[in-house]
Coordinates of C-alpha atoms and ligand atoms in Angstrom, one line a residue:
M6 CA -10.0 30.2 -16.7
R7 CA -10.8 28.2 -14.0
Q8 CA -10.0 27.4 -10.7
I9 CA -9.2 24.4 -9.2
Q10 CA -9.4 23.6 -5.6
M11 CA -6.0 21.2 -4.2
Y12 CA -6.7 19.6 -1.6
D13 CA -3.5 18.8 0.0
T14 CA -3.6 15.0 2.5
T15 CA -0.2 14.5 2.4
L16 CA -0.4 15.3 5.6
R17 CA -3.5 12.2 6.0
D18 CA -2.6 9.4 2.9
G19 CA 0.7 10.9 2.5
C20 CA 1.5 9.0 6.1
Q21 CA 0.7 5.8 5.4
A22 CA 3.6 5.4 2.3
E23 CA 5.4 3.3 3.8
G24 CA 8.9 4.8 5.3
I25 CA 7.2 7.9 6.1
N26 CA 6.1 9.2 10.1
L27 CA 6.1 13.0 10.3
S28 CA 6.0 14.0 13.6
V29 CA 3.3 17.3 15.1
A30 CA 5.6 19.7 14.1
D31 CA 7.2 18.1 11.1
K32 CA 3.1 17.9 10.7
L33 CA 2.3 21.8 11.2
R34 CA 6.1 23.0 9.9
I35 CA 4.7 21.5 6.4
A36 CA 1.0 22.3 7.1
Q37 CA 2.4 26.0 7.0
R38 CA 4.3 25.9 3.6
L39 CA 1.1 23.9 2.4
D40 CA -0.7 27.2 3.3
A41 CA 2.1 29.5 1.6
F42 CA 2.2 27.8 -1.0
G43 CA -1.6 28.6 -1.6
V44 CA -3.7 25.6 -1.5
A45 CA -7.2 25.3 -0.7
Y46 CA -7.3 22.4 1.7
I47 CA -4.9 20.7 4.1
E48 CA -5.8 17.4 5.6
G49 CA -4.6 17.1 8.3
G50 CA -5.2 13.7 10.0
W51 CA -8.1 11.5 11.7
P52 CA -8.2 12.8 15.0
N53 CA -9.9 10.5 17.0
E54 CA -8.8 9.1 20.5
T55 CA -5.7 5.7 18.8
N56 CA -4.2 8.6 16.9
P57 CA -3.8 11.0 20.1
Q58 CA -0.8 13.1 17.3
D59 CA -3.4 13.9 15.7
Q60 CA -5.2 15.2 17.5
E61 CA -2.6 17.2 19.1
F62 CA -2.2 18.3 15.6
F63 CA -5.9 19.9 15.1
R64 CA -5.5 21.1 18.8
R65 CA -2.4 23.4 17.7
A66 CA -3.5 24.3 14.0
R67 CA -6.9 25.8 15.6
D68 CA -4.1 28.5 17.4
M69 CA -2.7 29.4 13.8
Q70 CA -3.4 31.3 11.0
W71 CA -4.4 30.1 7.9
H72 CA -3.7 32.4 5.0
S73 CA -5.1 30.2 1.8
A74 CA -6.0 26.6 3.7
R75 CA -9.0 25.6 5.1
I76 CA -7.8 22.5 8.0
A77 CA -9.7 19.8 7.6
A78 CA -10.2 16.7 10.1
F79 CA -10.9 13.2 8.1
G80 CA -12.9 10.2 9.4
S81 CA -15.6 8.5 8.5
T82 CA -19.5 7.4 8.3
R83 CA -21.5 6.8 11.4
R84 CA -21.4 3.2 12.6
G85 CA -24.4 0.6 11.2
G86 CA -27.3 0.9 13.8
I87 CA -26.4 3.5 15.8
A88 CA -28.0 7.2 15.5
P89 CA -24.9 10.1 14.3
E90 CA -24.1 12.0 17.9
D91 CA -23.9 8.5 19.5
D92 CA -21.2 7.4 17.2
S93 CA -17.4 8.8 19.0
N94 CA -15.3 8.7 15.1
L95 CA -18.5 11.9 14.5
Q96 CA -17.9 13.7 18.4
Q97 CA -13.8 13.7 17.7
L98 CA -14.3 15.4 14.0
I99 CA -16.2 17.8 15.5
A100 CA -14.1 18.6 18.9
S101 CA -11.4 19.0 16.7
E102 CA -13.0 22.4 15.6
A103 CA -11.1 21.8 12.2
P104 CA -13.1 24.1 9.8
V105 CA -13.8 21.6 7.5
V106 CA -14.6 18.1 8.0
T107 CA -14.4 15.1 5.1
I108 CA -15.9 11.3 5.9
F109 CA -15.6 8.1 3.5
G110 CA -18.2 6.2 3.1
K111 CA -19.0 3.1 1.3
T112 CA -20.0 3.5 -2.5
W113 CA -19.6 0.2 -3.5
N114 CA -22.4 -2.2 -3.3
M115 CA -20.0 -5.3 -1.8
H116 CA -18.4 -3.2 0.5
A117 CA -21.7 -2.7 2.1
T118 CA -23.0 -5.4 2.4
D119 CA -19.6 -8.0 2.6
I120 CA -17.3 -5.6 4.5
L121 CA -19.4 -3.6 7.1
R122 CA -22.1 -5.7 7.1
V123 CA -25.3 -3.6 7.2
S124 CA -28.2 -3.8 4.5
L125 CA -27.8 -1.0 0.9
E126 CA -30.5 1.6 2.7
E127 CA -28.8 1.3 5.9
N128 CA -25.4 2.3 4.1
L129 CA -26.7 5.2 2.6
R130 CA -29.2 6.3 5.6
M131 CA -25.2 6.6 7.2
I132 CA -24.1 8.7 4.5
E133 CA -27.4 10.8 4.5
D134 CA -27.2 11.6 8.6
S135 CA -23.3 11.4 9.3
I136 CA -23.1 14.2 6.7
A137 CA -26.5 15.9 7.9
F138 CA -24.7 15.7 11.5
L139 CA -21.5 17.7 10.3
K140 CA -23.6 20.1 8.6
S141 CA -25.6 20.6 11.8
H142 CA -22.5 21.2 13.9
G143 CA -21.9 24.3 11.0
R144 CA -18.9 22.4 9.5
E145 CA -17.8 22.3 5.6
A146 CA -18.1 19.1 5.0
I147 CA -17.1 16.6 2.3
F148 CA -18.1 13.1 1.6
D149 CA -15.4 11.0 0.2
A150 CA -17.0 8.0 -2.1
E151 CA -14.3 5.2 -1.1
H152 CA -14.4 2.6 -3.7
F153 CA -16.6 5.3 -5.6
F154 CA -15.3 3.6 -9.5
D155 CA -15.3 0.1 -8.6
G156 CA -18.9 0.3 -6.7
Y157 CA -19.8 2.4 -10.2
E158 CA -18.4 -0.7 -12.5
A159 CA -20.2 -3.2 -9.3
D160 CA -23.6 -1.4 -9.6
A161 CA -23.2 2.5 -11.1
Q162 CA -26.9 2.9 -10.0
Y163 CA -26.3 2.5 -6.1
A164 CA -22.9 4.1 -6.4
V165 CA -25.0 7.3 -7.4
E166 CA -27.4 6.7 -4.9
C167 CA -24.8 7.3 -2.2
L168 CA -23.7 10.2 -3.8
R169 CA -27.2 11.8 -3.6
A170 CA -27.4 10.7 0.2
A171 CA -24.5 12.9 0.6
Q172 CA -26.2 15.4 -1.3
R173 CA -29.3 14.9 0.9
G174 CA -27.2 15.8 3.8
G175 CA -26.5 18.6 3.1
A176 CA -22.6 17.8 1.8
D177 CA -20.6 21.0 0.3
S178 CA -18.8 18.8 -2.6
V179 CA -18.6 15.0 -3.0
C180 CA -15.7 13.4 -3.7
L181 CA -14.6 10.6 -6.0
C182 CA -11.8 8.4 -4.6
D183 CA -10.5 5.3 -7.1
T184 CA -9.3 3.8 -3.6
N185 CA -7.6 0.9 -5.2
G186 CA -5.9 3.4 -8.1
G187 CA -7.2 0.4 -10.8
T188 CA -9.6 2.6 -12.9
L189 CA -7.9 3.6 -16.9
P190 CA -7.6 7.3 -18.1
L191 CA -10.6 6.7 -20.3
R192 CA -12.8 5.1 -18.3
M193 CA -12.1 7.6 -15.8
Y194 CA -13.2 10.5 -18.1
E195 CA -16.6 8.7 -19.0
I196 CA -17.5 7.9 -15.3
V197 CA -17.0 11.5 -14.7
V198 CA -19.6 13.1 -17.3
D199 CA -21.5 10.9 -15.9
V200 CA -21.4 11.3 -12.6
L201 CA -21.5 15.2 -13.4
G202 CA -25.1 14.8 -14.8
K203 CA -26.3 12.9 -12.3
V204 CA -25.6 15.4 -9.0
D205 CA -25.9 19.2 -8.0
V206 CA -23.0 19.5 -5.3
P207 CA -18.8 20.0 -6.8
V208 CA -17.4 16.7 -7.6
A209 CA -14.1 16.9 -6.2
I210 CA -11.0 13.2 -7.7
H211 CA -9.4 11.5 -5.5
C212 CA -6.7 8.9 -7.7
H213 CA -4.1 6.3 -6.4
N214 CA -1.5 5.4 -8.8
D215 CA -1.7 1.7 -8.2
S216 CA -1.3 1.5 -11.7
G217 CA 0.7 4.5 -12.8
L218 CA -1.6 6.5 -13.3
A219 CA -3.1 8.7 -10.6
V220 CA -2.2 12.2 -12.7
A221 CA -3.0 10.7 -16.0
N222 CA -6.8 10.1 -14.2
S223 CA -6.8 13.6 -12.0
I224 CA -6.3 15.9 -14.8
L225 CA -9.1 13.7 -16.5
A226 CA -11.5 14.5 -13.8
V227 CA -10.9 18.0 -14.2
Q228 CA -11.2 18.3 -17.8
A229 CA -14.4 16.4 -17.6
G230 CA -15.6 18.4 -15.1
C231 CA -14.5 18.1 -12.0
S232 CA -13.4 20.9 -9.3
M233 CA -10.8 19.5 -6.8
V234 CA -7.9 17.4 -6.3
Q235 CA -7.1 15.7 -3.8
G236 CA -3.5 14.8 -4.0
T237 CA -0.5 14.2 -2.1
V238 CA 2.7 16.3 -2.4
N239 CA 5.7 14.1 -4.5
G240 CA 2.9 11.8 -4.6
Y241 CA 4.2 10.2 -0.7
G242 CA 1.1 7.2 -0.1
E243 CA 0.4 3.8 0.4
R244 CA 1.1 1.4 -1.7
A245 CA 2.2 3.3 -5.1
G246 CA 1.2 6.4 -3.5
N247 CA -1.5 9.0 -4.3
A248 CA -1.3 12.1 -7.3
N249 CA 1.2 13.7 -7.1
L250 CA 0.0 17.7 -7.2
C251 CA 3.5 18.7 -7.3
T252 CA 2.5 17.8 -11.0
I253 CA -0.5 17.5 -11.5
I254 CA -0.4 21.4 -10.5
P255 CA 2.0 23.0 -13.2
D256 CA 0.0 20.9 -15.7
L257 CA -3.0 22.0 -14.9
Q258 CA -1.6 25.6 -14.6
L259 CA 1.2 25.9 -17.7
K260 CA -0.5 23.7 -20.2
T261 CA -4.9 24.2 -19.7
D262 CA -6.9 27.7 -19.1
Y263 CA -7.2 25.9 -15.7
R264 CA -5.7 27.7 -11.6
C265 CA -4.7 25.7 -8.7
V266 CA -2.3 28.3 -7.0
S267 CA -1.9 32.6 -7.8
D268 CA 1.1 32.7 -10.8
E269 CA 3.6 33.8 -8.2
K270 CA 3.6 31.3 -6.1
L271 CA 4.2 28.4 -9.2
P272 CA 7.9 28.9 -8.8
E273 CA 7.5 28.0 -5.6
L274 CA 6.9 24.3 -6.7
R275 CA 10.1 23.3 -6.3
N276 CA 10.8 23.9 -3.1
L277 CA 8.6 22.9 -1.2
S278 CA 8.2 19.4 -3.2
W279 CA 12.4 19.7 -1.5
Y280 CA 10.9 20.5 1.6
V281 CA 8.3 18.1 2.2
S282 CA 10.9 15.6 1.2
E283 CA 13.7 16.5 3.4
Q284 CA 10.3 16.8 6.8
A285 CA 9.6 13.1 5.5
N286 CA 13.3 12.3 5.3
V287 CA 13.3 10.5 2.4
P288 CA 15.3 11.1 -0.8
H289 CA 14.2 13.8 -3.3
D290 CA 14.0 11.6 -7.2
N291 CA 15.6 13.3 -9.5
R292 CA 13.6 11.6 -12.2
Y293 CA 10.0 13.8 -10.2
P294 CA 8.4 15.6 -13.5
Y295 CA 8.9 19.4 -13.1
V296 CA 10.5 19.2 -9.5
G297 CA 13.6 16.8 -9.7
K298 CA 16.9 17.3 -10.2
A299 CA 16.8 15.6 -13.6
A300 CA 14.0 16.8 -14.7
F301 CA 15.3 20.2 -17.5
A302 CA 19.5 18.1 -17.2
H303 CA 21.2 18.2 -20.7
K304 CA 23.4 15.0 -21.4
G305 CA 23.5 14.1 -25.3
G306 CA 25.6 16.6 -26.6
M307 CA 23.1 17.5 -29.9
H308 CA 20.5 18.2 -27.4
V309 CA 22.8 20.7 -25.3
N310 CA 23.6 22.4 -28.5
A311 CA 20.5 23.0 -29.3
V312 CA 18.7 23.7 -25.9
L313 CA 21.5 26.2 -26.1
K314 CA 20.5 28.4 -28.8
K315 CA 16.5 27.6 -28.1
P316 CA 15.5 26.1 -24.7
E317 CA 12.1 25.0 -26.0
S318 CA 13.7 22.8 -28.5
F319 CA 14.3 20.1 -25.6
E320 CA 11.8 20.9 -22.8
H321 CA 8.3 20.9 -23.1
V322 CA 8.4 24.2 -20.2
P323 CA 10.6 26.3 -18.8
P324 CA 12.7 25.2 -16.0
E325 CA 12.0 28.8 -14.0
A326 CA 8.0 28.0 -14.2
V327 CA 8.2 25.9 -11.8
G328 CA 11.5 27.0 -9.8
N329 CA 13.9 24.7 -11.0
E330 CA 16.8 25.0 -13.2
R331 CA 18.0 23.1 -15.9
R332 CA 21.2 21.0 -15.8
I333 CA 23.8 20.8 -18.5
L334 CA 25.3 17.4 -18.0
V335 CA 29.8 16.6 -18.4
S336 CA 29.3 12.5 -19.5
D337 CA 31.2 11.6 -22.4
D338 CA 28.4 11.1 -24.7
S339 CA 28.7 15.0 -24.6
G340 CA 30.0 17.2 -27.1
S341 CA 32.1 20.7 -26.6
S342 CA 29.0 22.6 -25.5
T343 CA 28.4 20.8 -22.7
V344 CA 31.8 21.3 -21.2
L345 CA 31.9 25.2 -23.1
H346 CA 29.3 26.0 -21.0
K347 CA 30.1 24.7 -17.1
L348 CA 33.4 26.8 -18.2
E349 CA 31.3 30.0 -19.0
K350 CA 30.1 29.4 -15.7
L351 CA 33.9 30.1 -14.1
W352 CA 35.0 32.2 -16.6
P353 CA 32.1 34.5 -18.6
G354 CA 32.7 35.2 -22.6
L355 CA 35.1 33.1 -22.4
S356 CA 35.7 31.5 -26.0
R357 CA 34.9 28.3 -27.9
T358 CA 38.6 28.3 -29.5
D359 CA 40.3 28.7 -26.2
P360 CA 42.1 26.3 -25.6
I361 CA 40.5 25.0 -22.2
V362 CA 37.6 23.8 -23.7
A363 CA 39.7 20.9 -25.6
D364 CA 41.7 20.3 -22.8
A365 CA 38.3 19.6 -20.6
L366 CA 36.8 18.2 -22.8
N367 CA 39.7 15.6 -23.2
Q368 CA 40.0 15.1 -19.3
V369 CA 36.4 14.7 -18.9
K370 CA 36.6 11.9 -21.1
T371 CA 40.0 10.1 -19.8
L372 CA 38.6 10.7 -15.8
E373 CA 35.5 8.8 -16.7
K374 CA 37.2 5.4 -18.4
S375 CA 38.6 4.9 -15.0
G376 CA 34.5 5.6 -13.0
Y377 CA 34.5 9.7 -12.4
A378 CA 31.2 11.0 -13.4
F379 CA 31.1 14.9 -13.2
E380 CA 27.1 14.5 -12.7
G381 CA 26.6 16.0 -9.2
A382 CA 29.5 17.0 -8.5
E383 CA 29.7 20.4 -10.1
A384 CA 32.5 21.2 -7.6
S385 CA 35.3 18.4 -8.5
F386 CA 34.7 19.6 -12.5
E387 CA 35.4 23.6 -10.9
L388 CA 39.1 22.3 -9.6
M389 CA 39.7 20.4 -12.2
A390 CA 39.5 22.8 -15.0
K391 CA 40.9 25.2 -12.5
R392 CA 44.0 23.3 -12.6
L393 CA 44.2 22.9 -15.6
R394 CA 44.1 26.8 -16.6
G395 CA 46.7 26.9 -13.7
E396 CA 44.6 29.0 -11.4
L397 CA 44.3 26.7 -9.0
P398 CA 47.2 27.1 -5.8
K399 CA 49.0 23.9 -4.7
L400 CA 47.6 24.0 -1.1
F401 CA 49.2 20.6 -0.4
E402 CA 51.1 17.9 -1.0
L403 CA 50.2 13.8 -0.4
R404 CA 53.1 12.3 0.7
G405 CA 51.4 9.2 1.4
F406 CA 48.5 7.7 3.6
R407 CA 47.9 4.5 5.9
V408 CA 44.3 3.7 6.8
I409 CA 44.3 0.5 9.6
V410 CA 40.6 -1.5 10.5
E411 CA 41.2 -3.7 12.6
R412 CA 38.7 -6.5 14.6
W413 CA 39.3 -9.3 17.3
E414 CA 37.9 -12.2 18.1
G415 CA 35.7 -11.8 20.9
S416 CA 34.8 -8.0 19.8
P417 CA 32.4 -6.9 17.8
D418 CA 34.0 -3.9 17.7
V419 CA 35.8 -2.5 14.6
Y420 CA 38.5 -0.3 15.0
S421 CA 39.5 2.4 12.5
E422 CA 42.8 4.5 12.4
A423 CA 44.2 6.4 10.1
T424 CA 47.6 8.7 9.2
I425 CA 48.4 10.8 6.4
R426 CA 51.5 13.1 6.1
L427 CA 51.4 16.7 3.9
R428 CA 53.8 18.9 2.1
I429 CA 51.6 22.2 3.1
N430 CA 51.8 24.8 1.1
G431 CA 55.1 24.3 -0.3
D432 CA 56.9 23.5 2.8
T433 CA 59.8 21.2 3.1
E434 CA 59.0 20.1 6.3
V435 CA 56.1 16.6 6.6
T436 CA 53.3 16.9 8.3
T437 CA 51.9 13.9 9.7
S438 CA 49.1 13.2 11.3
W439 CA 46.9 10.0 12.8
A440 CA 43.0 10.4 14.1
E441 CA 40.5 7.6 14.9
G442 CA 37.2 7.5 13.7
D443 CA 33.8 5.7 12.8
G444 CA 35.6 4.0 9.6
P445 CA 38.1 4.3 7.1
V446 CA 37.0 6.7 5.3
N447 CA 35.8 8.6 8.6
A448 CA 39.6 8.1 10.1
L449 CA 40.8 9.8 6.9
D450 CA 38.8 12.4 7.1
A451 CA 39.2 13.3 10.7
A452 CA 43.7 13.1 10.3
L453 CA 43.8 15.0 6.7
R454 CA 41.5 18.0 9.1
R455 CA 44.1 17.3 11.9
V456 CA 47.1 18.5 9.8
L457 CA 45.4 20.9 8.2
R458 CA 44.0 23.2 10.8
D459 CA 46.8 24.9 11.5
K460 CA 47.3 26.6 8.6
F461 CA 43.7 26.5 7.7
P462 CA 41.5 26.9 10.1
Q463 CA 38.6 27.4 7.9
I464 CA 38.5 24.2 7.5
E465 CA 36.5 24.4 10.6
R466 CA 33.3 25.0 8.9
L467 CA 33.5 22.7 6.9
K468 CA 31.3 19.7 7.7
L469 CA 30.5 16.3 5.6
T470 CA 27.0 16.3 4.8
D471 CA 26.9 12.9 2.6
Y472 CA 28.7 10.1 1.5
K473 CA 28.0 7.8 -1.0
V474 CA 29.9 5.2 -3.1
R475 CA 29.1 2.9 -6.1
V476 CA 30.5 -0.1 -7.3
L477 CA 30.9 0.2 -11.2
D478 CA 31.1 -2.4 -13.8
A479 CA 34.5 -3.9 -15.0
T480 CA 35.0 -3.3 -18.0
Q481 CA 36.9 -4.4 -20.6
G482 CA 40.5 -5.0 -19.3
T483 CA 40.1 -3.1 -16.5
A484 CA 39.7 -4.0 -12.3
T485 CA 36.2 -3.2 -11.1
A486 CA 36.2 0.4 -9.9
V487 CA 34.7 2.5 -7.0
R488 CA 32.7 5.6 -7.2
A489 CA 33.0 7.8 -3.9
L490 CA 30.4 10.8 -4.4
I491 CA 31.1 12.9 -1.3
E492 CA 29.2 16.5 0.0
T493 CA 29.6 19.4 2.7
T494 CA 28.5 21.7 3.4
D495 CA 29.9 25.6 5.0
G496 CA 26.7 25.8 7.0
E497 CA 25.4 28.0 3.3
A498 CA 26.9 27.0 0.6
E499 CA 26.5 22.7 -0.8
W500 CA 28.5 21.5 -3.3
A501 CA 29.8 17.8 -4.1
T502 CA 33.0 16.1 -5.1
V503 CA 34.3 12.9 -6.3
G504 CA 36.6 10.4 -6.9
A505 CA 37.3 6.9 -8.5
H506 CA 39.7 4.3 -7.7
E507 CA 40.1 0.7 -8.0
N508 CA 40.2 1.2 -5.0
I509 CA 37.9 2.2 -2.3
I510 CA 39.9 3.9 0.1
E511 CA 41.6 5.9 -3.3
A512 CA 38.1 7.0 -4.8
S513 CA 37.0 8.6 -1.4
Y514 CA 40.1 10.2 -0.6
Q515 CA 40.0 11.8 -3.5
A516 CA 36.5 13.5 -2.8
L517 CA 37.7 14.5 0.7
V518 CA 40.7 16.4 -1.1
D519 CA 37.8 17.7 -3.8
S520 CA 35.7 18.4 -1.6
I521 CA 38.5 20.8 1.5
V522 CA 40.1 21.9 -1.6
Y523 CA 36.6 23.5 -2.8
G524 CA 36.0 25.1 0.9
L525 CA 38.9 26.2 1.7
M526 CA 38.9 28.0 -1.9
L527 CA 35.2 29.5 -0.7
H528 CA 36.8 30.8 2.4
A529 CA 40.5 32.2 1.2
G530 CA 41.6 34.2 4.0
E531 CA 39.1 33.9 6.3
E532 CA 40.4 33.3 9.7
A533 CA 37.9 30.4 10.6
Ligands
ZN2 ZN1 -6.5 8.0 -0.6

């Protein structure tokens, strides 16, 4: 068993990603989560006067407790032709007081001569004495060999000479960067093996995903002998992203003898991945390996049957190893095993021959033809099953609704109002409510809540958190359908409901009603 150090650069390289902007407070929260998870290094940013936010990060990080991680500041080697102590970039790295400083330098000859416009000899001196400067200030110094693999292909001897310059300067480790993400795995392996025979310091790997190979290349680099992996949570990073630590960590930890974090921490991986996507305010990708919502979702009927008998028949690792869960999706091509498994959650011990199994299966198939999809709308499935079994009291009955959307010449405003009439709790009286809203569905929701509020004060606890619509392709002989998906929370639980119809308002109404009925069912009998 060999420990591989995880170096997280979500807060620096990850923030280069399109659409990701983190405040200092977000960064500190993410850093604390990473520390609790057990990564070895957290790169917080590039502290200099053009990045006051990053300076602020290091100022605040100084006074915080870090348990597993060392905080790293990122910057570059000194400029050409000056002494390191005169280089303001290096001075500010020292001033950040980060215990670890990672600096990148050129290892591709063309970059030194044509981009930096310094001689190859001066480039070597820049690497060596910048590192020596950091060491003279007592810092752990990591040399990031930028464009190392391209540099190696152009002039392998010079690229390695750059690493040796860092080593002479006293670097604690050197990191081989596939900056353009263009290297293929077997070549990566060969180059790493060659480099390891030529330097005497620990070697790290930093891959980008431009060829879709950042994870594969990182794994191969470790198998070739690298002892540190740089990457980001969820693979965030510019262009096609960085190496995804949420894939690399379980790959190494569950399938090889390498260890990245302690075994007790690994089941927190899924939550870490979700937490960071929430902080970054980007949707969590269902298809992320290990941590995605669909990573252990089974849909095909035969697969479902098999996986319920023997999980390993269709799962490469147990979902709980990374804190994820197995999901059995209800869908048109699934057999009764899928539906039975879902129903057993509602009625433990339910027999396969219970009529509800066939009834629910038929109902699912019928509804799916009209555009329903219960994947990700478990609450609607549950209500449907309970309704079929007669276990769902009829809280209210729709007598009708009207939704008006208006816009007039000369005004950019679009006005929406809704009126709804319901018969509540079997009363003979019909109650009508009217409300305006930001849009037609919002107005309908407001009217529905207003009319139900007196009888069901618990409705105040329910809050819509997401509303999505999807236009479905018309199939033979049917009109185009719209599917509405609504997510609701009561502050603790969250549930999703679905509706489908040719008319977007009706589809949304169905999902809305399910969302409210489900919430009222959870809080039956409560005051508010
Ligand atoms: Zn990078």
